[in-house]
Coordinates of C-alpha atoms in Angstrom, one line a residue:
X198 CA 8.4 -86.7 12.3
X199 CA 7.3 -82.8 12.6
X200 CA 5.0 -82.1 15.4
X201 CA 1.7 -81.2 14.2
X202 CA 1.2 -77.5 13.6
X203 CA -1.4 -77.5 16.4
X204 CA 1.0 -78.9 18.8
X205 CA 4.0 -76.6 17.6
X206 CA 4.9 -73.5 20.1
X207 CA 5.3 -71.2 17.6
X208 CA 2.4 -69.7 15.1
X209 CA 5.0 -68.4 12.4
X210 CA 8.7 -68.6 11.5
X211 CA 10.0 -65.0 10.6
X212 CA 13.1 -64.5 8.4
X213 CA 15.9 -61.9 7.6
X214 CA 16.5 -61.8 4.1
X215 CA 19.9 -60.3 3.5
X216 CA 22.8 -62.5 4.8
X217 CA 20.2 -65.0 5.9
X218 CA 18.4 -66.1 3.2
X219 CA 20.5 -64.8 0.5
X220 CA 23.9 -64.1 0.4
X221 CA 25.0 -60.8 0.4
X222 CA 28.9 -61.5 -0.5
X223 CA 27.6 -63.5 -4.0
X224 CA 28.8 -59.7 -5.5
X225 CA 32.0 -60.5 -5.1
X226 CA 32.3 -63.0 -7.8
X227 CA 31.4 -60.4 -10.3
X228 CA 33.2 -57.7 -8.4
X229 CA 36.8 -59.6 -8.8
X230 CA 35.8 -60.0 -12.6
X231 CA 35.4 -56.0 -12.7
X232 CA 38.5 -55.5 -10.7
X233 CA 40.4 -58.3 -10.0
X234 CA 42.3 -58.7 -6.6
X235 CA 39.6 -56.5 -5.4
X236 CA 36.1 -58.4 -5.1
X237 CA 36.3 -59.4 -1.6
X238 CA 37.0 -56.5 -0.8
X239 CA 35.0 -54.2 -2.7
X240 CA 31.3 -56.6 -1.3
X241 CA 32.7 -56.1 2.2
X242 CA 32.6 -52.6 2.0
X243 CA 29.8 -52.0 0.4
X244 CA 27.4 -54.4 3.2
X245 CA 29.1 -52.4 6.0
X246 CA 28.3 -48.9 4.0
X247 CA 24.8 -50.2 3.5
X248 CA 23.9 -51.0 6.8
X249 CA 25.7 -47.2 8.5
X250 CA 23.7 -45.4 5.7
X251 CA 20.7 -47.5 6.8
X252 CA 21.2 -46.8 10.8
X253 CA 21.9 -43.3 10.2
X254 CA 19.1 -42.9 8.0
X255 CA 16.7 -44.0 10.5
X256 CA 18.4 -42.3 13.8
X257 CA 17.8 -39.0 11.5
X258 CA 14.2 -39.8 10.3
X259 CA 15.7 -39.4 7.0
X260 CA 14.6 -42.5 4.9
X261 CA 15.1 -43.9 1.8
X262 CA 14.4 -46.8 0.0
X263 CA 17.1 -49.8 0.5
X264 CA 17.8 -49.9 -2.7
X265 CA 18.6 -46.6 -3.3
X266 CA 20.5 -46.7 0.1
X267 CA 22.6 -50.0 -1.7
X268 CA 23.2 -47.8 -4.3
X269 CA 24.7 -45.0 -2.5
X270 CA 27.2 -47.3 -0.2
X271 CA 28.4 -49.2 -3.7
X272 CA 29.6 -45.8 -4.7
X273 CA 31.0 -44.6 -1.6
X274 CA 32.9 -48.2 -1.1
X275 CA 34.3 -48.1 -4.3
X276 CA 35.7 -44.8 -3.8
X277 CA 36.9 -45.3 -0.8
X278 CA 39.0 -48.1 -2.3
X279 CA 39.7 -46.7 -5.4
X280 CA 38.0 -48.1 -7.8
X281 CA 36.6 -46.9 -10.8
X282 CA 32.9 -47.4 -11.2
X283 CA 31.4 -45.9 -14.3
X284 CA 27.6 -46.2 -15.1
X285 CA 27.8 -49.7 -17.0
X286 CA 29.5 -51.1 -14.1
X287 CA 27.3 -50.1 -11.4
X288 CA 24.2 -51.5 -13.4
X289 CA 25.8 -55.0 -13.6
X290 CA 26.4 -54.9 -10.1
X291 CA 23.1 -53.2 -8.9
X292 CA 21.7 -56.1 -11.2
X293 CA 23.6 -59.1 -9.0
X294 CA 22.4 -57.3 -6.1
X295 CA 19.0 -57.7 -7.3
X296 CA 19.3 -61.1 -7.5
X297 CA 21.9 -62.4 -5.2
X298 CA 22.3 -66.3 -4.4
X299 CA 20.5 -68.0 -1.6
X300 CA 22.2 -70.6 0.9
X301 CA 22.8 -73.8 -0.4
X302 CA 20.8 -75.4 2.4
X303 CA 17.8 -72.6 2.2
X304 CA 15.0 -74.2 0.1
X305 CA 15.2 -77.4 1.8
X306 CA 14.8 -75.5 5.4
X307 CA 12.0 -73.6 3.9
X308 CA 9.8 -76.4 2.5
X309 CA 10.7 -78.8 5.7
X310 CA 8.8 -75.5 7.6
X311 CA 6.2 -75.2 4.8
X312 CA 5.3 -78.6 5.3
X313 CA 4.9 -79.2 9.1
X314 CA 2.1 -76.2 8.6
X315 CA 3.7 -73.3 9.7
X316 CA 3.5 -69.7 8.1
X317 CA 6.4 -68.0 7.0
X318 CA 7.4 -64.4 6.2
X319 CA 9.9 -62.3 5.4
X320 CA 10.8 -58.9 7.6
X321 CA 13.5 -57.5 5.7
X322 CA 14.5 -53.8 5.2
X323 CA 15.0 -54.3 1.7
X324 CA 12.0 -52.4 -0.6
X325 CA 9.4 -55.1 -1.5
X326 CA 9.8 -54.9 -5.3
X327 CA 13.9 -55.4 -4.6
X328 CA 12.7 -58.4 -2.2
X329 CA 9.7 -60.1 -4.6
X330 CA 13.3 -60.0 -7.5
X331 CA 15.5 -62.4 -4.8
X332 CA 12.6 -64.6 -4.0
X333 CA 11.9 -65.1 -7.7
X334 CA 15.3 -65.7 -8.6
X335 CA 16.3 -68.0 -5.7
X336 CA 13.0 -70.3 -7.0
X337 CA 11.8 -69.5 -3.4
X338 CA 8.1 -68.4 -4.9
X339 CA 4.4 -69.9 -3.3
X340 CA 7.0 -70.4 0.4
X341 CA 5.9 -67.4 2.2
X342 CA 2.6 -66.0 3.3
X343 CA 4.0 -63.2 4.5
X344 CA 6.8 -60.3 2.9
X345 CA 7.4 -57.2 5.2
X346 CA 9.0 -54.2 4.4
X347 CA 10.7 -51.1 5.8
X348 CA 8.9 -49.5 3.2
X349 CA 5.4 -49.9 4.8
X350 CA 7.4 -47.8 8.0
X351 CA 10.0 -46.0 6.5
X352 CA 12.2 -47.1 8.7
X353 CA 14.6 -49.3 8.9
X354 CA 15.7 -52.4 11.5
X355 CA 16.5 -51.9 14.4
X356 CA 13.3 -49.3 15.6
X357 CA 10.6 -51.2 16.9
X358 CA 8.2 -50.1 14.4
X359 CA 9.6 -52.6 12.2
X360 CA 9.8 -55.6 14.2
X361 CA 6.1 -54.4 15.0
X362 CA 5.0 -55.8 11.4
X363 CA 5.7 -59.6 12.4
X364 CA 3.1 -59.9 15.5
X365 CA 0.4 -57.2 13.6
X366 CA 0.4 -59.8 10.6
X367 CA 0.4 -62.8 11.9
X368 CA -2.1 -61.9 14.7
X369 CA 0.1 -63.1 17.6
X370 CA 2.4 -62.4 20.5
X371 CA 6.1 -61.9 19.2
X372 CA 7.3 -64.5 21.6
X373 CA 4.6 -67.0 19.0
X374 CA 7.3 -66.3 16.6
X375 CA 10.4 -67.4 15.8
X376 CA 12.4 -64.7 14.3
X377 CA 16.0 -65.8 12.4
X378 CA 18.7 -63.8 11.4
X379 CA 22.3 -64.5 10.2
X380 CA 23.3 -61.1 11.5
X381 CA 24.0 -61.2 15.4
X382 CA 23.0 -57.6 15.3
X383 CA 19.9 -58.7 14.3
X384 CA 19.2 -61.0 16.3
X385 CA 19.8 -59.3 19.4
X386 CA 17.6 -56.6 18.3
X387 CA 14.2 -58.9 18.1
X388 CA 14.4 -60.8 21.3
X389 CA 15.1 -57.1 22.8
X390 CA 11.6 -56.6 21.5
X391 CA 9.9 -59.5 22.4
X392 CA 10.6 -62.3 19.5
X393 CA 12.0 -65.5 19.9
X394 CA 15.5 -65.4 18.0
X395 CA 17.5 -67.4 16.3
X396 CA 20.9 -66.4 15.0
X397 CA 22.5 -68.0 12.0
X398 CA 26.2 -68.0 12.9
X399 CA 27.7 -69.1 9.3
X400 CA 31.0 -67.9 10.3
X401 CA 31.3 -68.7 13.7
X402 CA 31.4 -65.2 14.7
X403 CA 31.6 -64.7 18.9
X404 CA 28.4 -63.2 20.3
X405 CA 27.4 -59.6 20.3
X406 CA 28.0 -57.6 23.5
X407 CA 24.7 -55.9 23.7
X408 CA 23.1 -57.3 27.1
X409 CA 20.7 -59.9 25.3
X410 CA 21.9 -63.3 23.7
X411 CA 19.3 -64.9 21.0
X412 CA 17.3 -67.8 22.2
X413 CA 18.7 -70.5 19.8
X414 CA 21.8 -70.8 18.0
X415 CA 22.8 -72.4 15.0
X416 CA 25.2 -72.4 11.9
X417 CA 22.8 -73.6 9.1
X418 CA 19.3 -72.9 8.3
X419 CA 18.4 -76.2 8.6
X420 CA 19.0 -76.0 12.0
X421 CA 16.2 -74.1 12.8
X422 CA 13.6 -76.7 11.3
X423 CA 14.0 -78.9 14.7
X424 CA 14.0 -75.7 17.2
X425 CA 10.5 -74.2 15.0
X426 CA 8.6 -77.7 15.1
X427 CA 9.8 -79.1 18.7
X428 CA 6.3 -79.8 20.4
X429 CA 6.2 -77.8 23.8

């Protein structure tokens, strides 16, 4: 059984969205319908373009909103690899971007949480009306109390100001919270400013060499249901 939320050593479980809860490399189907041979390749591209524009953006205090950022990196990947990407195509795939697919495991990670009492959120540099589209689509509506946004610090992960949003919302210490992330980056990055962290190694990727290891490791999100309710 769950420990009781009163008993639980965390006040709130915080999550990544993209490559976390939803999956980021779903393009690809459509992408190897567009140009076949090429899908894998083409969503590869375009996540590592997304996240440079999104760290360079935010070492320059130049922001922009992500999705206008995912934008930007889906053209420069597909020129890169030579692909020809006309104005239909990049609406179909802006579209699955919108709406990508969550983790097979997700909903019944989220609702175990839900249900042993503890708040949720989301702290995600995506824009919030990109981010309220996933959550609709993935049917994950009414399972967080909590959606935070680069936009509210034009900024995106990993400055502190961002991280900043999880203890100012939930009215706690960051260590209260359990932060998860699929990306080790991530990861890394809140427990460097004071979270509790828990990285999602779906591929069994070997840790990051940045000085700090996350607190808890796992390879599903169901994993981090036993970690969040353990009583102390």
């Amino acid at each position: 059984m769950p420990s009781s939320p009163a008993r639980a050593p965390f006040k709130a479980v915080v999550f990544d969205a993209y490559g976390t809860l939803f999956d980021v490399h779903s393009v690809a189907s459509l992408a190897e319908q567009l140009w076949p041979g090429r899908g894998d390749s083409l969503s590869h591209a375009w996540r590592a373009k997304q996240l440079e524009y999104s760290w360079l953006r935010t070492m320059s205090g130049r922001y922009k909103p992500f999705w206008d950022v995912t934008r930007d990196a889906l053209r420069h990947a597909a020129a890169r690899l030579g692909l020809p990407l006309d104005a239909a195509r990049e609406t179909r795939l802006m579209n699955q971007y919108a709406s990508l697919s969550a983790f097979p495991e997700n909903l019944d990670a989220l609702r175990a949480l839900k249900s042993a009492g503890l708040p949720l959120g989301i702290l995600t540099n995506g824009n919030r009306a990109m981010i309220d589209v996933s959550i609709r689509s993935a049917g994950m509506d009414g399972l967080f109390d909590h959606v935070l946004s680069s936009e509210q610090v034009e900024a995106f992960k990993t400055v502190d100001r961002i991280y900043a949003l999880g203890p100012a919302t939930f009215g706690c210490p960051a260590r209260r919270i359990l932060f998860v992330s699929s990306n080790g980056w991530d990861a890394v990055a809140s427990r460097w400013y004071g979270y509790t962290s828990f990285w999602i190694n779906r591929g069994g990727l070997p840790p990051e060499h940045l000085d700090t290891e996350p607190d808890h490791t796992g390879r599903l999100l169901t994993d981090v249901v036993a970690v969040a309710t353990a009583r102390p």
